């Protein structure tokens, strides 16, 4: 493990332990962002504060982009932090949430960690070094996404944004996708969805409107497990659209999505 990945793993573990220890039975919403459904809890902030402190202590010259604190610092190395991906699940006590930390060098993600805390699973990857699932007391498991799955037999994860107009378009797109695939899963954490692609727990994923911190680490983990990550019409993955699946299924998913114009405004 490189020093950067080791540091990211240590910090993601510490933040995860803090969140598990401090999560009250019903966490309180302290702020809403893009809409009334886009919530922040006190522990989103506490988790990001802890992560920022640990990064600064170890690597004071690095930049940090965090969901709650925005962009700070400059430098060739930038840390991309989602202190809780799946905040709505965290709020309700559902287990699908994670601490997500990616490290970029010159704009390229080179290391990623998704600590799926309630499940006791930590996913980690390094550019060119493959992806692994780490569980306490178990040997590291090398991850490989499912290959050779036709669209009609594919289990596809997706997610929805927080803006009502965006959701209306996403619902229309979903109505066309659902009859064409095995089934749909909406887990509530894009970072976990991408790790599920990596681990073969779903076959593919698509979503419009994700932020870089939602998918930076999980995207590398899925790619290192053999999946292709991108946008529609040959564009890179981004907030317009992020698609992830083994290469043949990725093509089939894009061919299905493109004519539906899922990037349109309502
Ligand atoms: C959200 C989750 C969700 C996805 C949303 C994201 P947050 O992140 O990843 O699965 O559908 O697009 O915004 O708000 O829990 O950090």
CSV table of C-alpha atoms and ligand atoms in Angstrom, one decimal:
chain,number,residue,atom,x,y,z
A,1,UNK,CA,0.0,0.0,0.0
A,2,UNK,CA,1.4,3.4,-0.9
A,3,UNK,CA,1.8,6.0,1.9
A,4,UNK,CA,-1.1,8.1,0.5
A,5,UNK,CA,-3.5,5.1,0.5
A,6,UNK,CA,-2.4,4.0,3.9
A,7,UNK,CA,-3.0,7.4,5.3
A,8,UNK,CA,-6.4,7.6,3.6
A,9,UNK,CA,-7.4,4.2,5.0
A,10,UNK,CA,-6.3,5.2,8.5
A,11,UNK,CA,-8.3,8.4,8.4
A,12,UNK,CA,-11.4,6.8,6.9
A,13,UNK,CA,-11.3,4.1,9.7
A,14,UNK,CA,-10.9,6.8,12.4
A,15,UNK,CA,-13.8,8.9,11.0
A,16,UNK,CA,-15.9,5.7,10.8
A,17,UNK,CA,-15.3,4.7,14.4
A,18,UNK,CA,-16.1,8.2,15.5
A,19,UNK,CA,-19.4,8.2,13.6
A,20,UNK,CA,-20.4,4.8,14.9
A,21,UNK,CA,-19.6,5.8,18.5
A,22,UNK,CA,-21.3,9.2,18.3
A,23,UNK,CA,-24.4,8.5,16.2
A,24,UNK,CA,-27.4,9.2,18.3
A,25,UNK,CA,-30.6,7.2,17.9
A,26,UNK,CA,-32.0,10.0,15.8
A,27,UNK,CA,-29.4,12.4,14.4
A,28,UNK,CA,-30.6,15.9,14.0
A,29,UNK,CA,-30.7,17.8,10.7
A,30,UNK,CA,-28.7,21.0,11.3
A,31,UNK,CA,-28.9,22.4,7.7
A,32,UNK,CA,-30.5,21.8,4.3
A,33,UNK,CA,-28.6,22.5,1.1
A,34,UNK,CA,-29.9,22.3,-2.5
A,35,UNK,CA,-33.4,21.4,-1.4
A,36,UNK,CA,-35.3,20.5,1.8
A,37,UNK,CA,-34.5,16.9,1.3
A,38,UNK,CA,-30.7,17.5,0.9
A,39,UNK,CA,-29.7,17.4,4.6
A,40,UNK,CA,-26.6,17.9,6.8
A,41,UNK,CA,-26.3,16.4,10.3
A,42,UNK,CA,-23.8,17.6,13.0
A,43,UNK,CA,-21.9,14.4,12.4
A,44,UNK,CA,-21.3,15.1,8.7
A,45,UNK,CA,-19.5,18.3,9.8
A,46,UNK,CA,-17.7,16.5,12.7
A,47,UNK,CA,-16.5,13.8,10.4
A,48,UNK,CA,-15.2,16.3,7.8
A,49,UNK,CA,-13.5,18.3,10.5
A,50,UNK,CA,-11.7,15.2,11.8
A,51,UNK,CA,-10.7,14.2,8.3
A,52,UNK,CA,-9.4,17.7,7.5
A,53,UNK,CA,-7.4,17.8,10.8
A,54,UNK,CA,-5.8,14.5,10.1
A,55,UNK,CA,-4.9,15.4,6.5
A,56,UNK,CA,-3.5,18.8,7.5
A,57,UNK,CA,-1.4,17.2,10.3
A,58,UNK,CA,0.1,14.6,8.0
A,59,UNK,CA,0.4,16.6,4.8
A,60,UNK,CA,0.0,20.4,5.4
A,61,UNK,CA,0.7,21.4,1.8
A,62,UNK,CA,-2.1,19.4,0.2
A,63,UNK,CA,-5.4,20.8,-1.1
A,64,UNK,CA,-8.8,19.4,0.2
A,65,UNK,CA,-12.2,19.4,-1.5
A,66,UNK,CA,-14.9,18.4,1.0
A,67,UNK,CA,-18.6,18.1,0.7
A,68,UNK,CA,-19.2,20.3,3.7
A,69,UNK,CA,-16.2,22.6,3.7
A,70,UNK,CA,-15.6,23.2,0.0
A,71,UNK,CA,-12.1,23.6,-1.5
A,72,UNK,CA,-9.2,24.7,0.6
A,73,UNK,CA,-5.5,25.0,-0.1
A,74,UNK,CA,-3.6,24.3,-3.3
A,75,UNK,CA,-1.1,21.8,-4.4
A,76,UNK,CA,-0.4,18.9,-6.7
A,77,UNK,CA,-2.1,16.6,-4.2
A,78,UNK,CA,-5.8,17.1,-3.5
A,79,UNK,CA,-8.0,15.0,-1.1
A,80,UNK,CA,-11.6,14.6,-2.1
A,81,UNK,CA,-13.8,13.9,0.9
A,82,UNK,CA,-17.3,12.9,1.5
A,83,UNK,CA,-17.6,12.7,5.3
A,84,UNK,CA,-20.8,10.7,5.1
A,85,UNK,CA,-22.0,9.5,1.7
A,86,UNK,CA,-25.6,8.3,2.2
A,87,UNK,CA,-26.5,11.0,4.7
A,88,UNK,CA,-30.3,10.2,4.4
A,89,UNK,CA,-29.6,6.6,5.3
A,90,UNK,CA,-27.4,7.7,8.2
A,91,UNK,CA,-30.2,9.9,9.4
A,92,UNK,CA,-32.8,7.1,9.4
A,93,UNK,CA,-30.5,4.4,10.7
A,94,UNK,CA,-30.3,2.4,7.4
A,95,UNK,CA,-26.9,0.7,7.0
A,96,UNK,CA,-25.9,1.9,3.5
A,97,UNK,CA,-23.6,4.8,4.2
A,98,UNK,CA,-19.8,5.3,4.0
A,99,UNK,CA,-16.9,7.6,4.6
A,100,UNK,CA,-15.4,8.3,1.2
A,101,UNK,CA,-11.8,9.6,0.7
A,102,UNK,CA,-10.0,9.9,-2.6
A,103,UNK,CA,-6.5,11.3,-3.3
A,104,UNK,CA,-5.7,13.0,-6.6
A,105,UNK,CA,-2.3,13.9,-7.9
A,106,UNK,CA,-2.2,16.4,-10.7
A,107,UNK,CA,-6.0,16.0,-11.2
A,108,UNK,CA,-6.0,12.2,-11.4
A,109,UNK,CA,-7.4,10.0,-8.7
A,110,UNK,CA,-4.6,7.7,-7.6
A,111,UNK,CA,-6.0,6.2,-4.4
A,112,UNK,CA,-9.5,5.7,-3.0
A,113,UNK,CA,-11.1,4.4,0.2
A,114,UNK,CA,-14.8,3.8,0.9
A,115,UNK,CA,-15.4,2.8,4.5
A,116,UNK,CA,-18.8,1.2,4.6
A,117,UNK,CA,-18.9,1.6,8.3
A,118,UNK,CA,-22.1,-0.2,9.5
A,119,UNK,CA,-21.3,-3.2,7.3
A,120,UNK,CA,-17.7,-3.4,8.6
A,121,UNK,CA,-16.4,-3.3,5.1
A,122,UNK,CA,-13.6,-1.1,3.8
A,123,UNK,CA,-13.0,-0.9,0.1
A,124,UNK,CA,-9.6,0.4,-1.1
A,125,UNK,CA,-7.9,0.9,-4.5
A,126,UNK,CA,-4.8,2.3,-5.9
A,127,UNK,CA,-4.4,3.4,-9.5
A,128,UNK,CA,-2.9,0.4,-11.4
A,129,UNK,CA,-2.8,-1.7,-8.2
A,130,UNK,CA,-6.3,-3.3,-8.2
A,131,UNK,CA,-9.1,-3.0,-5.7
A,132,UNK,CA,-9.6,-4.8,-2.4
A,133,UNK,CA,-12.2,-5.4,0.2
A,134,UNK,CA,-10.9,-5.4,3.8
A,135,UNK,CA,-12.8,-6.8,6.7
A,136,UNK,CA,-11.6,-7.1,10.3
A,137,UNK,CA,-10.1,-10.5,11.0
A,138,UNK,CA,-10.4,-11.7,7.4
A,139,UNK,CA,-7.8,-11.8,4.6
A,140,UNK,CA,-8.1,-9.0,2.0
A,141,UNK,CA,-10.4,-9.9,-0.9
A,142,UNK,CA,-9.4,-8.9,-4.4
A,143,UNK,CA,-12.3,-7.4,-6.2
A,144,UNK,CA,-13.5,-8.2,-9.8
A,145,UNK,CA,-16.7,-6.8,-11.3
A,146,UNK,CA,-19.2,-9.1,-13.0
A,147,UNK,CA,-18.4,-9.5,-16.7
A,148,UNK,CA,-20.4,-10.8,-19.7
A,149,UNK,CA,-23.8,-9.9,-18.2
A,150,UNK,CA,-26.4,-8.9,-20.9
A,151,UNK,CA,-28.5,-5.8,-20.2
A,152,UNK,CA,-31.6,-7.9,-19.9
A,153,UNK,CA,-30.1,-9.8,-17.0
A,154,UNK,CA,-28.3,-6.9,-15.3
A,155,UNK,CA,-29.0,-5.7,-11.8
A,156,UNK,CA,-28.6,-2.0,-12.0
A,157,UNK,CA,-28.0,0.5,-9.2
A,158,UNK,CA,-29.0,4.1,-9.5
A,159,UNK,CA,-29.8,7.1,-7.5
A,160,UNK,CA,-31.9,10.3,-7.5
A,161,UNK,CA,-31.0,13.9,-7.0
A,162,UNK,CA,-32.5,16.2,-4.4
A,163,UNK,CA,-34.3,18.7,-6.7
A,164,UNK,CA,-37.9,17.8,-7.6
A,165,UNK,CA,-37.6,18.8,-11.3
A,166,UNK,CA,-34.5,16.7,-11.7
A,167,UNK,CA,-36.2,13.8,-10.0
A,168,UNK,CA,-39.2,14.0,-12.4
A,169,UNK,CA,-36.8,13.5,-15.3
A,170,UNK,CA,-35.0,10.7,-13.5
A,171,UNK,CA,-38.4,9.0,-12.9
A,172,UNK,CA,-39.2,9.2,-16.6
A,173,UNK,CA,-35.9,7.7,-17.6
A,174,UNK,CA,-36.3,5.0,-15.0
A,175,UNK,CA,-39.6,4.0,-16.4
A,176,UNK,CA,-37.8,3.1,-19.7
A,177,UNK,CA,-34.9,1.4,-18.0
A,178,UNK,CA,-36.8,-0.8,-15.6
A,179,UNK,CA,-38.5,-3.0,-18.2
A,180,UNK,CA,-35.2,-3.6,-20.0
A,181,UNK,CA,-33.1,-4.9,-17.0
A,182,UNK,CA,-33.2,-7.6,-14.4
A,183,UNK,CA,-34.1,-5.1,-11.7
A,184,UNK,CA,-33.1,-1.8,-10.2
A,185,UNK,CA,-31.6,-1.0,-6.8
A,186,UNK,CA,-31.6,2.4,-5.1
A,187,UNK,CA,-29.2,2.0,-2.1
A,188,UNK,CA,-28.8,5.6,-1.2
A,189,UNK,CA,-25.0,6.0,-1.4
A,190,UNK,CA,-23.3,6.4,-4.7
A,191,UNK,CA,-20.0,5.5,-3.1
A,192,UNK,CA,-21.4,2.2,-1.9
A,193,UNK,CA,-23.1,1.6,-5.3
A,194,UNK,CA,-19.8,1.9,-7.1
A,195,UNK,CA,-18.2,-0.5,-4.6
A,196,UNK,CA,-21.1,-2.9,-5.2
A,197,UNK,CA,-20.2,-2.8,-8.9
A,198,UNK,CA,-16.6,-3.6,-8.0
A,199,UNK,CA,-17.7,-6.5,-5.8
A,200,UNK,CA,-20.2,-8.0,-8.3
A,201,UNK,CA,-23.1,-7.3,-6.0
A,202,UNK,CA,-24.8,-5.3,-8.8
A,203,UNK,CA,-23.8,-5.4,-12.4
A,204,UNK,CA,-23.9,-1.7,-13.3
A,205,UNK,CA,-24.7,1.8,-12.1
A,206,UNK,CA,-25.9,5.0,-13.6
A,207,UNK,CA,-26.8,8.3,-12.0
A,208,UNK,CA,-27.2,11.9,-13.0
A,209,UNK,CA,-26.2,14.7,-10.7
A,210,UNK,CA,-23.5,13.1,-8.5
A,211,UNK,CA,-20.8,15.3,-7.0
A,212,UNK,CA,-17.2,14.6,-7.4
A,213,UNK,CA,-16.9,13.7,-3.7
A,214,UNK,CA,-19.7,11.1,-4.0
A,215,UNK,CA,-17.9,9.1,-6.7
A,216,UNK,CA,-14.1,9.9,-6.7
A,217,UNK,CA,-13.1,7.0,-4.5
A,218,UNK,CA,-15.8,4.5,-5.5
A,219,UNK,CA,-15.1,5.3,-9.2
A,220,UNK,CA,-11.4,4.3,-8.8
A,221,UNK,CA,-12.4,1.2,-6.8
A,222,UNK,CA,-14.8,0.0,-9.6
A,223,UNK,CA,-12.4,0.8,-12.4
A,224,UNK,CA,-9.6,-1.1,-10.6
A,225,UNK,CA,-12.0,-4.0,-10.3
A,226,UNK,CA,-12.4,-4.1,-14.1
A,227,UNK,CA,-15.4,-1.8,-14.7
A,228,UNK,CA,-15.5,1.0,-17.1
A,229,UNK,CA,-16.5,4.5,-15.7
A,230,UNK,CA,-17.6,7.2,-18.0
A,231,UNK,CA,-20.4,9.5,-19.2
A,232,UNK,CA,-22.7,9.4,-22.2
A,233,UNK,CA,-21.5,9.9,-25.8
A,234,UNK,CA,-17.8,9.2,-24.9
A,235,UNK,CA,-17.6,11.9,-22.3
A,236,UNK,CA,-15.9,11.4,-18.9
A,237,UNK,CA,-18.0,10.6,-15.9
A,238,UNK,CA,-19.3,13.6,-14.1
A,239,UNK,CA,-22.4,15.3,-12.7
A,240,UNK,CA,-24.1,15.2,-16.1
A,241,UNK,CA,-24.0,11.4,-16.0
A,242,UNK,CA,-21.9,8.7,-14.4
A,243,UNK,CA,-22.2,5.2,-15.8
A,244,UNK,CA,-20.2,2.2,-14.5
A,245,UNK,CA,-20.2,-1.4,-15.5
A,246,UNK,CA,-18.0,-4.0,-17.2
A,247,UNK,CA,-17.1,-2.7,-20.7
A,248,UNK,CA,-19.8,-4.6,-22.8
A,249,UNK,CA,-22.6,-3.7,-20.3
A,250,UNK,CA,-21.3,-0.2,-20.1
A,251,UNK,CA,-21.9,0.1,-23.9
A,252,UNK,CA,-25.4,-1.4,-23.7
A,253,UNK,CA,-26.4,0.9,-20.8
A,254,UNK,CA,-25.2,4.0,-22.7
A,255,UNK,CA,-27.0,2.8,-25.8
A,256,UNK,CA,-30.2,2.5,-23.7
A,257,UNK,CA,-29.7,5.9,-21.9
A,258,UNK,CA,-28.6,8.2,-24.7
A,259,UNK,CA,-31.9,8.3,-26.7
A,260,UNK,CA,-33.7,8.9,-23.4
A,261,UNK,CA,-31.8,12.2,-23.0
A,262,UNK,CA,-31.4,11.8,-19.2
A,263,UNK,CA,-29.3,14.9,-19.0
A,264,UNK,CA,-32.1,17.2,-20.0
A,265,UNK,CA,-33.7,19.8,-17.7
A,266,UNK,CA,-37.4,19.2,-16.9
B,1,LIG,C1,-25.9,11.3,-2.1
B,1,LIG,C2,-25.9,9.8,-2.2
B,1,LIG,C3,-27.0,9.2,-3.1
B,1,LIG,C4,-27.1,9.8,-4.4
B,1,LIG,C5,-27.1,11.4,-4.4
B,1,LIG,C6,-25.9,11.9,-3.5
B,1,LIG,P1,-24.9,12.4,0.1
B,1,LIG,O1,-24.8,11.8,-1.4
B,1,LIG,O2,-24.7,9.4,-2.8
B,1,LIG,O3,-27.0,7.8,-3.3
B,1,LIG,O4,-28.2,9.4,-5.1
B,1,LIG,O5,-26.9,11.8,-5.7
B,1,LIG,O6,-26.0,13.3,-3.4
B,1,LIG,O7,-25.8,13.6,-0.1
B,1,LIG,O8,-25.5,11.4,0.9
B,1,LIG,O9,-23.5,12.7,0.4
